XYZ file of C-alpha atoms in Angstrom:
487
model
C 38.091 117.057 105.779
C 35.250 116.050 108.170
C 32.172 118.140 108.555
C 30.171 117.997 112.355
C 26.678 119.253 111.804
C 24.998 120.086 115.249
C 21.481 120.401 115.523
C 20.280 122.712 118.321
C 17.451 123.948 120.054
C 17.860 127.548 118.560
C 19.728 126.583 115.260
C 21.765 124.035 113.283
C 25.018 124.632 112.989
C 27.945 123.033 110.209
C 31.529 123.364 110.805
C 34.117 121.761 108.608
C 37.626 120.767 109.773
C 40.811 119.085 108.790
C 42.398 115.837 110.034
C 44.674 118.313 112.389
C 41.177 119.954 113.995
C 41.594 123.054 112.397
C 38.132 124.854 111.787
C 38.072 125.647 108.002
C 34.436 127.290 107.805
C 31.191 127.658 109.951
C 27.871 127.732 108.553
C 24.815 128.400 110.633
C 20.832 128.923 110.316
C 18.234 130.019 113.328
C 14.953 128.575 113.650
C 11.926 129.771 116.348
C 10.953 128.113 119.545
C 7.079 128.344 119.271
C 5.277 128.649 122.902
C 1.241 129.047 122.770
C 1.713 128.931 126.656
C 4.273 129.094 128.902
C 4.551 125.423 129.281
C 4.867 124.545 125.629
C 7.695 125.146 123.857
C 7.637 123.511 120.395
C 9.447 123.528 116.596
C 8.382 122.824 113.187
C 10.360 119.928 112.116
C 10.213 120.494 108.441
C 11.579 124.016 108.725
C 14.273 122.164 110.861
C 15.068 119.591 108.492
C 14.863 122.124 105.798
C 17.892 124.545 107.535
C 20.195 121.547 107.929
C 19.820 120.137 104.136
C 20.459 124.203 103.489
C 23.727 124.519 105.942
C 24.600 121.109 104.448
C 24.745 122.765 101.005
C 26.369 125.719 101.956
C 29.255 124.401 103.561
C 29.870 121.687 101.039
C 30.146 125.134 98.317
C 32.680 126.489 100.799
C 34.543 123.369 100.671
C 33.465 122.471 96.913
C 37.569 122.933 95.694
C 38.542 119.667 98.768
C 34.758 117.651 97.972
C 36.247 114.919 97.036
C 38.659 114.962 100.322
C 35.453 115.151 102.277
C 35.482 112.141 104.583
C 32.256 112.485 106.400
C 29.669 114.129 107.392
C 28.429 113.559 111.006
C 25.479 114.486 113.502
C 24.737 116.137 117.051
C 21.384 117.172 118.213
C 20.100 118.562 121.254
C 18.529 116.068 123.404
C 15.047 114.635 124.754
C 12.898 116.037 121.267
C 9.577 114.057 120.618
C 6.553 114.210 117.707
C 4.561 111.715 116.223
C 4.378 110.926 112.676
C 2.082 108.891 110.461
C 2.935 105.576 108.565
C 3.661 108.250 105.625
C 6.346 109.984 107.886
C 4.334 113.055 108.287
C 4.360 115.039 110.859
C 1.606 115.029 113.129
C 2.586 117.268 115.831
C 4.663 119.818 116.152
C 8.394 119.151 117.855
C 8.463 118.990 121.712
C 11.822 120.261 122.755
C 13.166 119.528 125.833
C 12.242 122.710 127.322
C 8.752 121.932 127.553
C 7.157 121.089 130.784
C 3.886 120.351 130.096
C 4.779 117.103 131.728
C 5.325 118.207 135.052
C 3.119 116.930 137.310
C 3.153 113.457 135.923
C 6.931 113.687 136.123
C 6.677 114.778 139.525
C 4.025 112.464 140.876
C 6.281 109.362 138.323
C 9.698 110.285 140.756
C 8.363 109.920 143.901
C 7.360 106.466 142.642
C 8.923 103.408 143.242
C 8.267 102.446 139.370
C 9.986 105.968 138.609
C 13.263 105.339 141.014
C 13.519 101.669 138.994
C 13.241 103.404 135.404
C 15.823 105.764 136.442
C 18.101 103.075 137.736
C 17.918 101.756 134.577
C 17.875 104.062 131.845
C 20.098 107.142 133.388
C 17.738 109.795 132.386
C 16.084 111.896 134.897
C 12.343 111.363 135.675
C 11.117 114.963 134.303
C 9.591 116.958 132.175
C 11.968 117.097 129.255
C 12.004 113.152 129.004
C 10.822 111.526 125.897
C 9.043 109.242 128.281
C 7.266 111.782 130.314
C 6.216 113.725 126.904
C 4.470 109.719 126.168
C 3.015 109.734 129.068
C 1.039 113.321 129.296
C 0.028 112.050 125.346
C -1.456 108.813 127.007
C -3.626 111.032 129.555
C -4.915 113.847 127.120
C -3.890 113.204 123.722
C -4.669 108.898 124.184
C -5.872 108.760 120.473
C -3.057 110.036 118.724
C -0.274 108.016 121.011
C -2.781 104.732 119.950
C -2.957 106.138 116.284
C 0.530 107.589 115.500
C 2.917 105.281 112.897
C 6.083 106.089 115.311
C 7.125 108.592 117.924
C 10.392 110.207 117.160
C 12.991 113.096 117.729
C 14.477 115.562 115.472
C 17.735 113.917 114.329
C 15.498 110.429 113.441
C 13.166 112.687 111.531
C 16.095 114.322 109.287
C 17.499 110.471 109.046
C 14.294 109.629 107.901
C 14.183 112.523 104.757
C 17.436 111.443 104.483
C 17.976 107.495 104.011
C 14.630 106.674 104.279
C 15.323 104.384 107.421
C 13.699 105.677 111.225
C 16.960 104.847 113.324
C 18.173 106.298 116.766
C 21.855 106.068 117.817
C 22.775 104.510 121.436
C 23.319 107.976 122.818
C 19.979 109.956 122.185
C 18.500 107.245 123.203
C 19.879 106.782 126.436
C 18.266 110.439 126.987
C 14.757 109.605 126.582
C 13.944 107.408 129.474
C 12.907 104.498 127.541
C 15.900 102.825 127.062
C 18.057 100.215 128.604
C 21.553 101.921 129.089
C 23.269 99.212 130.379
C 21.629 96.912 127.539
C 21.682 99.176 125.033
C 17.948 98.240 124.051
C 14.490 99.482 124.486
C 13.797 99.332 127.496
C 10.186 97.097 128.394
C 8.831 98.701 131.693
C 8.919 102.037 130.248
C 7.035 101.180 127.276
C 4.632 98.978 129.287
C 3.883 102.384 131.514
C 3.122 103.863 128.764
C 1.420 100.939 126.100
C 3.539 101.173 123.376
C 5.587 98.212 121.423
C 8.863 98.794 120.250
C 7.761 99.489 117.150
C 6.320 102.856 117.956
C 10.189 103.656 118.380
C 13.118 103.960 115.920
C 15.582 101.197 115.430
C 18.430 101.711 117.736
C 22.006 102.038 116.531
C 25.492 102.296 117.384
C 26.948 106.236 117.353
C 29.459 104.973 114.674
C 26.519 103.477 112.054
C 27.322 104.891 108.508
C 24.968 105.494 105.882
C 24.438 107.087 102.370
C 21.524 108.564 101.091
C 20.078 108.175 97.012
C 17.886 110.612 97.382
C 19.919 114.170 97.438
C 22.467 113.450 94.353
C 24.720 116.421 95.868
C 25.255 114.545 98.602
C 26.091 111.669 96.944
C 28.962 109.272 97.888
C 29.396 110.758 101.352
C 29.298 108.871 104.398
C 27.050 109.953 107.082
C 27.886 108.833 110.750
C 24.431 109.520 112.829
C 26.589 110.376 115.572
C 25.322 111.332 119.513
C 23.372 113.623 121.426
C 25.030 117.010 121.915
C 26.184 116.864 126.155
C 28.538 113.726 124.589
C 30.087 114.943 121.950
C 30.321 118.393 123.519
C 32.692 116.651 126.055
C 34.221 114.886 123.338
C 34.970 118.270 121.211
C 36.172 120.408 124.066
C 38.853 117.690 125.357
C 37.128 116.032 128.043
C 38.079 112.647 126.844
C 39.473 110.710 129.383
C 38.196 109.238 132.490
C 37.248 111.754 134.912
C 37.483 114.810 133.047
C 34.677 117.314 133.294
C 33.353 119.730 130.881
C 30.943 122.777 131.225
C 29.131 124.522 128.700
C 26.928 127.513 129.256
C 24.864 128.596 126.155
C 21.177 129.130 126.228
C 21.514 126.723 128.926
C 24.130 125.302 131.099
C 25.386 121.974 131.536
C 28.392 120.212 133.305
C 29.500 116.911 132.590
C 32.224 114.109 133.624
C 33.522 111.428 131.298
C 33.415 107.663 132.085
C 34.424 104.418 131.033
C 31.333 103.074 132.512
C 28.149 103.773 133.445
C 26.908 104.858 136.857
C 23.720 106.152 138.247
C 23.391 108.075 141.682
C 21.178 106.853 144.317
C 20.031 110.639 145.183
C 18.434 110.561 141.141
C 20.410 113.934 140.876
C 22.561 112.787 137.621
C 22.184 111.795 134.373
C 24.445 108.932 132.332
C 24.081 109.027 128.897
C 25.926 106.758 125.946
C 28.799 108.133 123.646
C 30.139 104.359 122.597
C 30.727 100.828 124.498
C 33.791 102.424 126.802
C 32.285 105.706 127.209
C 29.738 107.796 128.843
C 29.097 111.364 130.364
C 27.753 111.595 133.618
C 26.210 115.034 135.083
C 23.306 117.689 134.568
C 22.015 120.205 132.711
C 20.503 123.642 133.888
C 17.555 125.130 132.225
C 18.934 128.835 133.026
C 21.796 129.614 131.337
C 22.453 132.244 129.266
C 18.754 132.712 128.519
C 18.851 134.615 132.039
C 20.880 137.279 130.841
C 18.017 137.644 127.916
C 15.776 138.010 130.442
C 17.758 140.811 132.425
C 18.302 142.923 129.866
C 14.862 142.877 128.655
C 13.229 143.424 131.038
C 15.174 145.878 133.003
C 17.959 147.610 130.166
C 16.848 146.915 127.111
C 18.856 149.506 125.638
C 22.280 148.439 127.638
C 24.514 145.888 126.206
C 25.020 142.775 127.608
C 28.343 144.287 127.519
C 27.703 146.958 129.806
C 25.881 144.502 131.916
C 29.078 142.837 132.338
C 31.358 145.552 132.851
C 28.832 146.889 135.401
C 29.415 143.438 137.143
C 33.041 144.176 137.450
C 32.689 146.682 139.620
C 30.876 144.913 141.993
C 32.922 142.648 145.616
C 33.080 139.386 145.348
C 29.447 137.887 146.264
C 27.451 140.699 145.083
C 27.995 141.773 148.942
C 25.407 139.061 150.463
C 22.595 139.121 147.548
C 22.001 135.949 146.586
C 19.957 135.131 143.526
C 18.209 131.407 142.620
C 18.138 131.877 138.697
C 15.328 128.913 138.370
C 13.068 131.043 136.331
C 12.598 128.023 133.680
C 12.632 125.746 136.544
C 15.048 123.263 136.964
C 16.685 120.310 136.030
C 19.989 118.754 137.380
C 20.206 118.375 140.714
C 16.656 119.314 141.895
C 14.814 118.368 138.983
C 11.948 120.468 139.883
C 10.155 122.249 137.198
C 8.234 124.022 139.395
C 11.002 126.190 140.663
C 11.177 129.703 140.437
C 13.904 132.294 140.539
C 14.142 134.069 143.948
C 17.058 137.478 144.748
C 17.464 137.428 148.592
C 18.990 139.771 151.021
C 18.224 143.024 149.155
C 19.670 145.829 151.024
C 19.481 149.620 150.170
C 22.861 149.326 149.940
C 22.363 147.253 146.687
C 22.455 148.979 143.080
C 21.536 147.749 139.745
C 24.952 146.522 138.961
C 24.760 144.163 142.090
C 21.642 142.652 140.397
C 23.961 142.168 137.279
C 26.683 140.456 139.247
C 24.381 138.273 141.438
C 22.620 137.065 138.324
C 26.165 135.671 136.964
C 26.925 134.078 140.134
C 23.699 132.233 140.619
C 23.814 130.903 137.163
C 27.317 129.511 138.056
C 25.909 128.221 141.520
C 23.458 126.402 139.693
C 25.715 124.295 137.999
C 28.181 124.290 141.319
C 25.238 122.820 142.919
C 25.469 119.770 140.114
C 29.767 119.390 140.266
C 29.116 118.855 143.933
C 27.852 115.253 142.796
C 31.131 114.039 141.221
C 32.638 114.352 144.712
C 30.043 111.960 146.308
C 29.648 109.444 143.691
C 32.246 106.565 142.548
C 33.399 107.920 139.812
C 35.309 110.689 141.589
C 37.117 113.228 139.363
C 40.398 112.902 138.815
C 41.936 116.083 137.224
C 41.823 119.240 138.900
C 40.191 121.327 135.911
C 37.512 122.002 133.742
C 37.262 121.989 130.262
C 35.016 124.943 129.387
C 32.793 125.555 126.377
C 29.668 127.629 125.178
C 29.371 131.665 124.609
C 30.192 132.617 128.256
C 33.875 131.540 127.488
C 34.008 135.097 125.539
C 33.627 136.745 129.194
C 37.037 136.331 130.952
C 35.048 138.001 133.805
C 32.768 135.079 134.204
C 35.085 132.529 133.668
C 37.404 133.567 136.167
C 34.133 133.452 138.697
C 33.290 130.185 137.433
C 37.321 129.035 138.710
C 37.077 131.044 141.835
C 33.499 129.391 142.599
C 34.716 125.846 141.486
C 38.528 126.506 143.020
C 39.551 124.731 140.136
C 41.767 125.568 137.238
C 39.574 126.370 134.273
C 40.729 125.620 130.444
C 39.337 126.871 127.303
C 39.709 125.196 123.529
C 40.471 127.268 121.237
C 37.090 126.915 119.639
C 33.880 127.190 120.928
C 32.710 124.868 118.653
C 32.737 121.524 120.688
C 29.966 119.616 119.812
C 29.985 119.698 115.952
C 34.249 119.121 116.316
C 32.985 116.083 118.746
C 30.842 115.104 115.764
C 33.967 115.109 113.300
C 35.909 113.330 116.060
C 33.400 110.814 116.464
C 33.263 109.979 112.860
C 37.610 109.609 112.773
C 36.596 106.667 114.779
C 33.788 105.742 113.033
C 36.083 105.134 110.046
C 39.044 103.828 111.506
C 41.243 106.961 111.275
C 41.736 106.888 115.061
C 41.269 103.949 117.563
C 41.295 105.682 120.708
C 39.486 108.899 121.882
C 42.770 110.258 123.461
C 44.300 110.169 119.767
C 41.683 113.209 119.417
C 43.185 115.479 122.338
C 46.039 116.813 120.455
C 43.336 118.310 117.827
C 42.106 120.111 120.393
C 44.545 122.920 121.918
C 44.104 125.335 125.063
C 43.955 128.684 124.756
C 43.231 130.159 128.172
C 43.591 128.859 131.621
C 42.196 130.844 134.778
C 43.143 130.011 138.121
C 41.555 129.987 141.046
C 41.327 132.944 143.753
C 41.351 131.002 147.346
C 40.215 134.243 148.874
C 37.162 134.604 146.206
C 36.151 131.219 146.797
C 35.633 131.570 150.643
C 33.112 134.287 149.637
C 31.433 132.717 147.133
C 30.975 129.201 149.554
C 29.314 131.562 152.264
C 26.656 132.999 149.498
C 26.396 129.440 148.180
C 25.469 127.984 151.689
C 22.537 130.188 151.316
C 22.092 129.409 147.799
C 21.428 125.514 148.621
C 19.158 126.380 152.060
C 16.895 129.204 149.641
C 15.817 126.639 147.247
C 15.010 123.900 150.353
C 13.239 126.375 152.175
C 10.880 127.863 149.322
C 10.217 124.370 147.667
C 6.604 123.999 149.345
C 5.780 127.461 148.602
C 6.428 126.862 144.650
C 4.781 123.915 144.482
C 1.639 125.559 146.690
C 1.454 128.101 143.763
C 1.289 125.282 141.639
């Protein structure tokens, strides 16, 4: 028995398997996002902590009959989190997720920069808003006392480590997502921290993704070894079957994100990828999108909030191919991969009289899946080409054959579905098999990790959806100064 425990931006999740992959119970707790304006969007890390030691317990009770056959327990968390905390380990901020953007401007004004080109270069992380390293530097400009007087600056999954084992440590692969860090070093990174004035030890040790430890301090967790495991994007790839070099995986939750395994590590020239760490022969290059399934949110509440987001989609249905010419840009959080422009907004063009509420519905689901079109585009142009025709795909819109099937026709690529949804804490569990020896290659993993569904592509579909999407690319060029002017 393994046991993955992923810690998200909306709630941490256990899952416990067995040495075949099969899912044997799920556990999960919500937290809130807390935003006193729109660009802050912050956590209490104590209530965090305090939900994982709780889904922790609760899925050890649902296993308590195989404890002792309990191998390990190991960790995803979402990326790019930051707070400061006093020599005592207190908390003296509140989380910043990576959907703040209170860092904007000095992200955007840090890109154009020669300095910001050469930090990208070498740590793979976009220079933006949700970086660890952009969060330091809006601290250094209006908060300057605190970065001076905080202990250490740290994420969520080093702040549960801390409770924990008492030790402030960082594996290889959240840290290659904060923008201070040397990816193809593996160490801190020095002309980040000198932008910023911080020594090294402001930061967390950094650690291998396979490090094991064992905590004293909670007796009913005694005796069990915890791997601290990666960020989320890796091991999602890992735990949907994305293993080998050149496959791709998507996920669209909240968010969105597509990304393409590597035995090495690459950054693009255009600064319009990311390349984060899973171990020493592997990496995930890509992007994430801010608007993911936090758009549909939005469209139901604010225009049906008493329809279904089943309706919505059946409405969809009934709707030609390409929403017949409406076009939406769905940057209403702004935007990460490839623009990396948080001060993009979301735009519907070509409204026509001819256009009902349902073609809203359907245009919304094709932007979202434009947006992250807009992102696979990359792999073509960069060295790493892909090299399998298909996408492994993960995250709540895999329940909506409807939108999967776009996502193939869009892509013109075959799309396959695991038959669970829960990637990244099954990544975790695969992650620690290796951590303990009980596999010695990632591939061992792909037979743990069967295919459900597979949705081809519709060639016919796909011309429509390119013509929309030539628009889709020129909208966001053309309106760029005029969301920035608002600015």
């Amino acid at each position: 028995m393994y046991i993955g425990v992923d810690i998200g931006t909306s709630s941490v999740k256990a899952v416990s398997i067995d040495n075949r992959g099969v899912v044997q119970n799920i556990r999960q707790i919500p937290y809130p996002i807390f935003s006193s304006s729109p660009d802050f969007q912050e956590q209490d890390p104590e209530e965090i902590f305090n939900a994982t030691v709780k889904v922790l317990k609760d899925i050890l009770a649902d296993n308590q009959g195989n404890k002792n056959q309990i191998k390990a327990i190991s960790f995803s968390a979402a990326m790019h989190s930051l707070m400061a905390i006093d020599a005592a380990g207190k908390p003296l901020t509140l989380l910043i997720t990576w959907a703040d953007s209170r860092a904007k401007q000095i992200a955007d004004n840090l890109r154009e920069m020669d300095l910001g080109k050469q930090i990208y270069r070498q740590t793979g992380t976009a220079v933006h808003a949700m970086s660890p390293l952009c969060k330091l530097l809006w601290l250094k400009e209006y908060q300057a006392e605190l970065l001076a007087e905080a202990h250490k600056f740290i994420g969520i999954k080093e702040y549960v480590f801390f409770k924990l084992f008492g030790e402030y440590v960082i594996d290889f692969s959240l840290a290659s997502a904060t923008g201070l860090f040397d990816v193809f070093n593996l160490k801190w990174y020095k002309d980040s921290l000198q932008l910023i004035g911080i020594e090294e030890n402001k930061l967390s040790t950094p650690v291998p993704t396979t490090a094991i430890f064992q905590t004293k301090k909670f007796p009913e967790f005694a005796n069990i070894n915890f791997i601290i495991g990666a960020s989320d994007g890796c091991l999602a790839n890992l735990g949907a079957g994305a293993i080998e070099e050149g496959q791709i995986a998507t996920t669209i939750g909240t968010s969105g994100a597509i990304r393409m395994t590597s035995s090495q590590s690459f950054v693009d020239e255009q600064m319009r990828t990311f390349c984060y760490y899973t171990d020493d022969n592997q990496y995930v290059i890509g992007g994430a999108v801010n608007n993911g399934g936090i758009i549909l949110q939005w469209l139901r509440e604010a225009f049906s909030p008493d329809e279904s987001v089943e309706n919505i989609f059946q409405s969809a249905t009934n709707i030609p191919t390409g929403s017949e010419g409406l076009v939406f840009l769905p940057y209403l959080l702004g935007e990460r991969a490839p623009i990396w422009d948080s001060s993009a907004k979301g735009v519907f063009l070509g409204i026509g009289k001819n256009h009902t509420q349902a073609h809203f519905y359907r245009a919304v689901l094709e932007g979202i899946i434009f947006a992250l079109y807009s992102v696979g585009k990359v792999f073509k142009e960069i060295q790493s080409a892909p090299k399998e025709p298909c996408i492994y795909a993960t995250g709540g819109f895999t329940k909506s054959d409807f939108w999967v099937q776009m996502m193939a026709d869009i892509f013109n690529q075959k799309i396959l579905v695991p038959n669970s949804s829960e990637s990244t804490a099954i990544g975790a569990c695969i992650l620690a098999m290796k951590a303990l020896g009980e596999i010695n290659e990632w591939k061992e993993a792909q037979e743990m990790i069967p295919i459900t569904k597979e949705f081809l592509p519709n060639e016919a579909n796909h011309a429509v959806y390119m013509k929309n999407f030539s628009v889709f690319e020129k909208l966001y060029l053309a309106l760029k100064p005029l969301f920035h002017h608002n600015n």
